CSV table of C-alpha atoms in Angstrom, one decimal:
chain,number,residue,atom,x,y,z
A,1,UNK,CA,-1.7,-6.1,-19.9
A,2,UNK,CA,-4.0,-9.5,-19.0
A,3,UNK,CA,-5.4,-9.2,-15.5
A,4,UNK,CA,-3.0,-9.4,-12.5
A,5,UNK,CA,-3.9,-11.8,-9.8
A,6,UNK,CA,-2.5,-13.0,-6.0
A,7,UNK,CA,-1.5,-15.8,-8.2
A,8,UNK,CA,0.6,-13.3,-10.2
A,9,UNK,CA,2.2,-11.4,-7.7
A,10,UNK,CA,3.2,-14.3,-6.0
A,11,UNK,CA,4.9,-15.6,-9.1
A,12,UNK,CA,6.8,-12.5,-9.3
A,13,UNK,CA,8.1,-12.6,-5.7
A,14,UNK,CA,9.2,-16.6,-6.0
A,15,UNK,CA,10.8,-15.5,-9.2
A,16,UNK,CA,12.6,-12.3,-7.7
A,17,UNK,CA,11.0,-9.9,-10.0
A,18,UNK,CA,9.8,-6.7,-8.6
A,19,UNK,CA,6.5,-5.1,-9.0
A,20,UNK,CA,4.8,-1.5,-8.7
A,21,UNK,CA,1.7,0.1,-7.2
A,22,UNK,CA,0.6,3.2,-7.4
A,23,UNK,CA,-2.2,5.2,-5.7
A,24,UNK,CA,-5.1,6.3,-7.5
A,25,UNK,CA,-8.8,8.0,-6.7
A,26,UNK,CA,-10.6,8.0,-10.0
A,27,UNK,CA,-11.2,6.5,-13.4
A,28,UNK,CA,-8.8,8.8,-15.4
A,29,UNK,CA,-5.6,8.3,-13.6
A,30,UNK,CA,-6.8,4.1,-12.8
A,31,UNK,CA,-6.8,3.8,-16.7
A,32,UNK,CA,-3.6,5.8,-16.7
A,33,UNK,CA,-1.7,4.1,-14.3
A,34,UNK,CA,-2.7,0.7,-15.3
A,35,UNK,CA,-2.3,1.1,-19.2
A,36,UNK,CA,1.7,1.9,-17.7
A,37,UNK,CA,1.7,-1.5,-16.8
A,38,UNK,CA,1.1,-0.8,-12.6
A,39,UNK,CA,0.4,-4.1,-11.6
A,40,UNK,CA,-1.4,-2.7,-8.5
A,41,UNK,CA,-4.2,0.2,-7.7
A,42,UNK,CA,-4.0,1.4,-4.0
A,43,UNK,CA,-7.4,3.5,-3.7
A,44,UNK,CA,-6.0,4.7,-0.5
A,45,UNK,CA,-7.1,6.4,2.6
A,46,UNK,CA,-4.6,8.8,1.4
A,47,UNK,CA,-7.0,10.3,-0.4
A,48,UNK,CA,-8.1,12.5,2.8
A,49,UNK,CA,-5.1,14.0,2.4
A,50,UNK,CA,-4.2,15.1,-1.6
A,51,UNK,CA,-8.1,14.9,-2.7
A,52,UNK,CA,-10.2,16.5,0.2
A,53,UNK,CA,-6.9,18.3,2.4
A,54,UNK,CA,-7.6,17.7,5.6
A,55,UNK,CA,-4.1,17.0,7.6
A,56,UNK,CA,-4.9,13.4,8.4
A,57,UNK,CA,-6.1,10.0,6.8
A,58,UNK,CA,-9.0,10.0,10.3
A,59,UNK,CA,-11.8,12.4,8.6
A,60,UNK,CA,-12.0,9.6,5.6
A,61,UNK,CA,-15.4,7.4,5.6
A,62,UNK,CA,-16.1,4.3,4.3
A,63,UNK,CA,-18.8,5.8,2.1
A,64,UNK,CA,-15.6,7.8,0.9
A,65,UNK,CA,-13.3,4.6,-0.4
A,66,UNK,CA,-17.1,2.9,-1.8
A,67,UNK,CA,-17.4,6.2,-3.9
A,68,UNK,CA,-13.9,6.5,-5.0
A,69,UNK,CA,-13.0,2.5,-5.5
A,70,UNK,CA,-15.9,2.4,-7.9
A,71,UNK,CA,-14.7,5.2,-9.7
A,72,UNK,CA,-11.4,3.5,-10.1
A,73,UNK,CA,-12.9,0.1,-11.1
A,74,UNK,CA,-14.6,1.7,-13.9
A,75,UNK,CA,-11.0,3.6,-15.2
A,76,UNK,CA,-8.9,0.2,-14.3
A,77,UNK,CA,-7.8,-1.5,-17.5
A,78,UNK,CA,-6.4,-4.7,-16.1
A,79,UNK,CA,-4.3,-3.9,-12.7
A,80,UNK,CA,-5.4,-5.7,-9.0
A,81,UNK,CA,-7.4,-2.9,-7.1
A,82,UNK,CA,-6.3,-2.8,-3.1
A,83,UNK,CA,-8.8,-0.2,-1.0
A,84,UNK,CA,-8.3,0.6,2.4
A,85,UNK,CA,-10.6,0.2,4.9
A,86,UNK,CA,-11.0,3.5,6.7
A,87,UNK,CA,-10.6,3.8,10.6
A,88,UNK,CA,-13.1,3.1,12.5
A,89,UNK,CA,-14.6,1.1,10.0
A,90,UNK,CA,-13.2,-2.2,11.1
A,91,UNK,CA,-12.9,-1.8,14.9
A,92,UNK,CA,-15.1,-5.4,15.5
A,93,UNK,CA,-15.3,-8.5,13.5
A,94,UNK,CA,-18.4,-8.0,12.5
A,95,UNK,CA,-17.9,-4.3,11.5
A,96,UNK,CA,-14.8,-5.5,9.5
A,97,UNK,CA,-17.1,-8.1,7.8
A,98,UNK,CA,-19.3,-5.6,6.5
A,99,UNK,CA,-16.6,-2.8,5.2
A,100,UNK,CA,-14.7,-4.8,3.4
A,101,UNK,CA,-17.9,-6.5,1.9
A,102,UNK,CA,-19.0,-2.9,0.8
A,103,UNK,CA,-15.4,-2.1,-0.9
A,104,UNK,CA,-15.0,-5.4,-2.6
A,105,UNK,CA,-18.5,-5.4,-4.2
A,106,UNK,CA,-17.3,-1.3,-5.3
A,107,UNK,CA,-14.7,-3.1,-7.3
A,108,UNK,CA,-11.6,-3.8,-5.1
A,109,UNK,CA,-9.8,-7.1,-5.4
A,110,UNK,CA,-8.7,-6.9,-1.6
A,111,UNK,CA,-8.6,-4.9,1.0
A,112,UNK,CA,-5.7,-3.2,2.9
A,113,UNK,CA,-5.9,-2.8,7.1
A,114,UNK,CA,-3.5,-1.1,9.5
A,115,UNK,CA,-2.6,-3.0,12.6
A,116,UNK,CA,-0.8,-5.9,14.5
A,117,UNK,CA,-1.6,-9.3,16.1
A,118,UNK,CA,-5.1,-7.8,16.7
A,119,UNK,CA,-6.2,-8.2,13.2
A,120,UNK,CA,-5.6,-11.5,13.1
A,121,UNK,CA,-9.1,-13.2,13.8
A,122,UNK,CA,-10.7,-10.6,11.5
A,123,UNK,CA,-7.8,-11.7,8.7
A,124,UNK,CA,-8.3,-14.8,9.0
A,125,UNK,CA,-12.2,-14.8,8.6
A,126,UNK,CA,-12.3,-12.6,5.7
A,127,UNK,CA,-9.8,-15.2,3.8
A,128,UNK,CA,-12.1,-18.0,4.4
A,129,UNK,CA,-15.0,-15.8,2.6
A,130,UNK,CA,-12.7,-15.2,-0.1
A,131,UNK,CA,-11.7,-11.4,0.6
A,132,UNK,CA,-7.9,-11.3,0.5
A,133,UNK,CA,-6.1,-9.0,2.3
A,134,UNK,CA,-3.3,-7.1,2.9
A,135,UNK,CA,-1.7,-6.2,6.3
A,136,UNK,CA,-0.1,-2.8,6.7
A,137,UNK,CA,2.7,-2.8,9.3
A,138,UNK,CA,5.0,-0.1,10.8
A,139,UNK,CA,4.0,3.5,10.4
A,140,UNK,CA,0.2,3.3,10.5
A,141,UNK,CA,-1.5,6.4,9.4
A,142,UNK,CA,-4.8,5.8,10.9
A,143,UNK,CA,-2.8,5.4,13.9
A,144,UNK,CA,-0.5,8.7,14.2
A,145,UNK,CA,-2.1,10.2,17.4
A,146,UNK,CA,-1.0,7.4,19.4
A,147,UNK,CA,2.6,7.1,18.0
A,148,UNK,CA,3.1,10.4,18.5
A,149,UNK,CA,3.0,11.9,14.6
A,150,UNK,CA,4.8,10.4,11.1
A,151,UNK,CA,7.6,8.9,12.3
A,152,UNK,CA,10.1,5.8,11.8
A,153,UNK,CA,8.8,2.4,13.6
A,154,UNK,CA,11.2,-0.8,14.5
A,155,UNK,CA,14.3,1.0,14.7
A,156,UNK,CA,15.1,-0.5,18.3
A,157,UNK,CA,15.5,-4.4,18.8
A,158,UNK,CA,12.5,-4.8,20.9
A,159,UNK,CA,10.2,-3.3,18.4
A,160,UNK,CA,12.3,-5.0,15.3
A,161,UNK,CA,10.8,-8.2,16.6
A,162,UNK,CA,7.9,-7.0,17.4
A,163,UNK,CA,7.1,-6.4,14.0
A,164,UNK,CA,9.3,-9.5,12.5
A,165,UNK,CA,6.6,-11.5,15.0
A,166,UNK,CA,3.6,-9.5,13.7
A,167,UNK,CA,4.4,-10.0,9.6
A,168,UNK,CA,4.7,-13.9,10.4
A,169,UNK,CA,1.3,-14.2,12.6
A,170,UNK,CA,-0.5,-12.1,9.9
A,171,UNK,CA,0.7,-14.2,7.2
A,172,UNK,CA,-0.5,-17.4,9.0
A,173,UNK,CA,-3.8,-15.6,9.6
A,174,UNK,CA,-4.5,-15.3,6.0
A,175,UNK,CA,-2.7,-12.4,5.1
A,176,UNK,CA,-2.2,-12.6,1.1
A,177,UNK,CA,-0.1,-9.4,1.5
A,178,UNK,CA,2.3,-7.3,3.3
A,179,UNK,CA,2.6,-3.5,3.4
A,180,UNK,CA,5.6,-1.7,5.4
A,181,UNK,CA,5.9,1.8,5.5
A,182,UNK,CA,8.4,3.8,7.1
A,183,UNK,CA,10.5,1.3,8.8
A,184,UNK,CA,14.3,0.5,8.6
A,185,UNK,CA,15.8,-0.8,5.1
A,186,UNK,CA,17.3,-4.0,7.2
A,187,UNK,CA,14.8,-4.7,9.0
A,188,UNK,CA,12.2,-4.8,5.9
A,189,UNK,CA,14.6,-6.7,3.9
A,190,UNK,CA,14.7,-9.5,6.7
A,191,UNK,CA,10.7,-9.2,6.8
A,192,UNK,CA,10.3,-9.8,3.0
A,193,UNK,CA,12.9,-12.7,3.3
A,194,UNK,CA,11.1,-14.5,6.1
A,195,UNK,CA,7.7,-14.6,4.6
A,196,UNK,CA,6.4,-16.1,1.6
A,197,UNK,CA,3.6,-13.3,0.3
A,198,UNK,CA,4.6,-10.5,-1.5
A,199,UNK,CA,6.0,-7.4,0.5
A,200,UNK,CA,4.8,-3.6,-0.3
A,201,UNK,CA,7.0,-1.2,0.5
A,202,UNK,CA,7.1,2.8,1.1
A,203,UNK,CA,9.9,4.0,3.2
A,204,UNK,CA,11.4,0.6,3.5
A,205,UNK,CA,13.7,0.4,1.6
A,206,UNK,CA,14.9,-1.1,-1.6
A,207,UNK,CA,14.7,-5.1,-1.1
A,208,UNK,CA,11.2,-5.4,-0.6
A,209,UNK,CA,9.1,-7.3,-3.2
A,210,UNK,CA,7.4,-4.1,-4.6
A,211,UNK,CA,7.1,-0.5,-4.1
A,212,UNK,CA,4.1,2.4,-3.4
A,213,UNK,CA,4.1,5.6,-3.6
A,214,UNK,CA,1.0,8.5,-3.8
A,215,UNK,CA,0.8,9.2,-7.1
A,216,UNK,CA,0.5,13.0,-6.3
A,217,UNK,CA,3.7,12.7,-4.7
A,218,UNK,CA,5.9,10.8,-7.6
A,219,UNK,CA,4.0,13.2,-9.9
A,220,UNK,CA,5.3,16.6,-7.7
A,221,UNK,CA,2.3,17.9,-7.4
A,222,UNK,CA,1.5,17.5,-3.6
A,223,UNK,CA,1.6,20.9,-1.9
A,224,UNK,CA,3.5,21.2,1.5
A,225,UNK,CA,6.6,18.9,2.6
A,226,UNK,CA,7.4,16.6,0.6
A,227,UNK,CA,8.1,12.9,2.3
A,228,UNK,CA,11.7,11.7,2.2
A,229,UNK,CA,10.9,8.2,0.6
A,230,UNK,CA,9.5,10.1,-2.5
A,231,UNK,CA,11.1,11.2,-5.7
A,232,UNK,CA,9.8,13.7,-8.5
A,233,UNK,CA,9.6,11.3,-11.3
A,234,UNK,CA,7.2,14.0,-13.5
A,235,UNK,CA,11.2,16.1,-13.8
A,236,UNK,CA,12.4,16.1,-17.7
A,237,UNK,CA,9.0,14.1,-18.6
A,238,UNK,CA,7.4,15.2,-21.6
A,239,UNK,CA,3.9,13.7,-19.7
A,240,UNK,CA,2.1,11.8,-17.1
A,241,UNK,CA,2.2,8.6,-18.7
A,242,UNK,CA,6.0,9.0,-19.1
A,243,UNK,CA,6.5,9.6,-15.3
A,244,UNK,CA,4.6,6.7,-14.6
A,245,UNK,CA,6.8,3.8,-16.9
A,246,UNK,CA,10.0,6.3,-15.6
A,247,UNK,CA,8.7,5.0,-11.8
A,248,UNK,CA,7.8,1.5,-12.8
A,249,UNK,CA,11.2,1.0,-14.9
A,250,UNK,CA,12.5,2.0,-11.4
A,251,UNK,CA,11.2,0.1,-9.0
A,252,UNK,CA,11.6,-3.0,-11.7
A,253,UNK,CA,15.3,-2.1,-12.1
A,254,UNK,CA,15.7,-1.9,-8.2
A,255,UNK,CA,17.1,1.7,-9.0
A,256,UNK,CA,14.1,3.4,-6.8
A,257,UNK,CA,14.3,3.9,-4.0
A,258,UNK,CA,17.8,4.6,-3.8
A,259,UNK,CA,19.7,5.4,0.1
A,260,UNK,CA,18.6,8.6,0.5
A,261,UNK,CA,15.2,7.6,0.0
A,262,UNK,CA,15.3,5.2,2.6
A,263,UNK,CA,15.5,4.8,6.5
């Protein structure tokens, strides 16, 4: 696979071909899941969660996605690497500045923030010194205490606009990408329709440009409850790497996620 770029996931949106990303934390499953043919790495804040167990994504440091982006960098044979900026770690502009400095010279290709129209500023100023970035919208992890746990977001009109307001503002901010997770399949379909960056999502149904999931989650091998948007992809394969093209095939074919999989 040659290098995957902005330029190419953009191509693929204007051309209405899906593409997939998958979570990873380290060099043997980056070169894994990119030798599938992932066209995008999420070094995620996720990582809190399936790689040190605490119940949240709040305990994760920046010194934590530095360590763990660099160990992916070295494993990554040819997909874009997207690492999250941990909370906390871009609560000023200045602050912001710094982070994502830190992860892109680790080996990410851009960054990933959760938030509204508050990012904007800090968007926009980390486009003009050539740090792309993607915008994650609805249910924000680093954000559960104040909505009240892992729930659904935008499933009232008010809040539907909201968000439909939000995703347009960020992309005119600088916003190279989108990122919904857990909000309702129409409402994510009129997102991805009404912007012209790609749209990630997880929980959001089918019609969005591309799809995410944790790989310990598509590969069954996250312990506890298992979320509704996932599937087992690792049942009837003979290995790893055949659970990997099984999700990619599925996302390309628009066959994942199906309705019960989705909000």
């Amino acid at each position: 696979m040659s290098n995957i770029t902005l330029h190419t996931l953009t191509s693929l949106k204007q051309k209405g071909r899906k593409f997939s990303v998958l979570t990873a934390y380290d060099a043997t499953f980056a070169h894994l899941v990119s030798s599938a043919g992932i066209e995008m790495i999420l070094v995620g804040d996720s990582l809190g969660m399936v790689l040190q167990g605490h119940d949240s994504t709040l305990p994760v440091t920046l010194e934590d996605m530095i360590y763990h982006t660099a160990a992916v960098a070295r494993g990554n044979q040819g997909s874009m690497i997207m690492a999250d900026l941990p909370f906390m770690s871009y609560a000023t502009v200045e602050q912001c500045m710094q982070s994502a400095g830190k992860l892109m010279q680790s080996g990410a290709h851009l960054v990933k923030l959760e938030g509204s129209a508050w990012l904007a500023e800090s968007i926009s100023l980390l486009s003009e010194r050539g740090i792309p970035v993607c915008a994650h919208l609805g249910l924000t992890p680093q954000a559960v205490n104040r909505l009240g746990g892992y729930r659904v977001q935008g499933k009232d009109h008010a809040a539907a606009q909201q968000m439909i307001e939000d995703a347009r503002l960020l992309e005119e901010a600088g916003a190279s990408l989108l990122l919904l997770e857990c909000v309702p399949t129409l409402l994510a379909e009129e997102i991805t329709r009404n912007v012209d960056i790609p749209v990630i999502g997880i929980g959001a149904g089918p019609h969005t440009d591309a799809q995410v999931l944790v790989l310990h989650d598509m590969l069954n091998i996250t312990t506890g409850r298992k979320p509704r948007f996932t599937r087992n992809f690792m049942a009837n394969a003979d290995s790893i790497e055949t659970a990997i093209r099984r999700y990619d095939e599925a996302v390309k074919d628009g066959s994942f996620p199906n309705q019960d999989e989705s909000f």
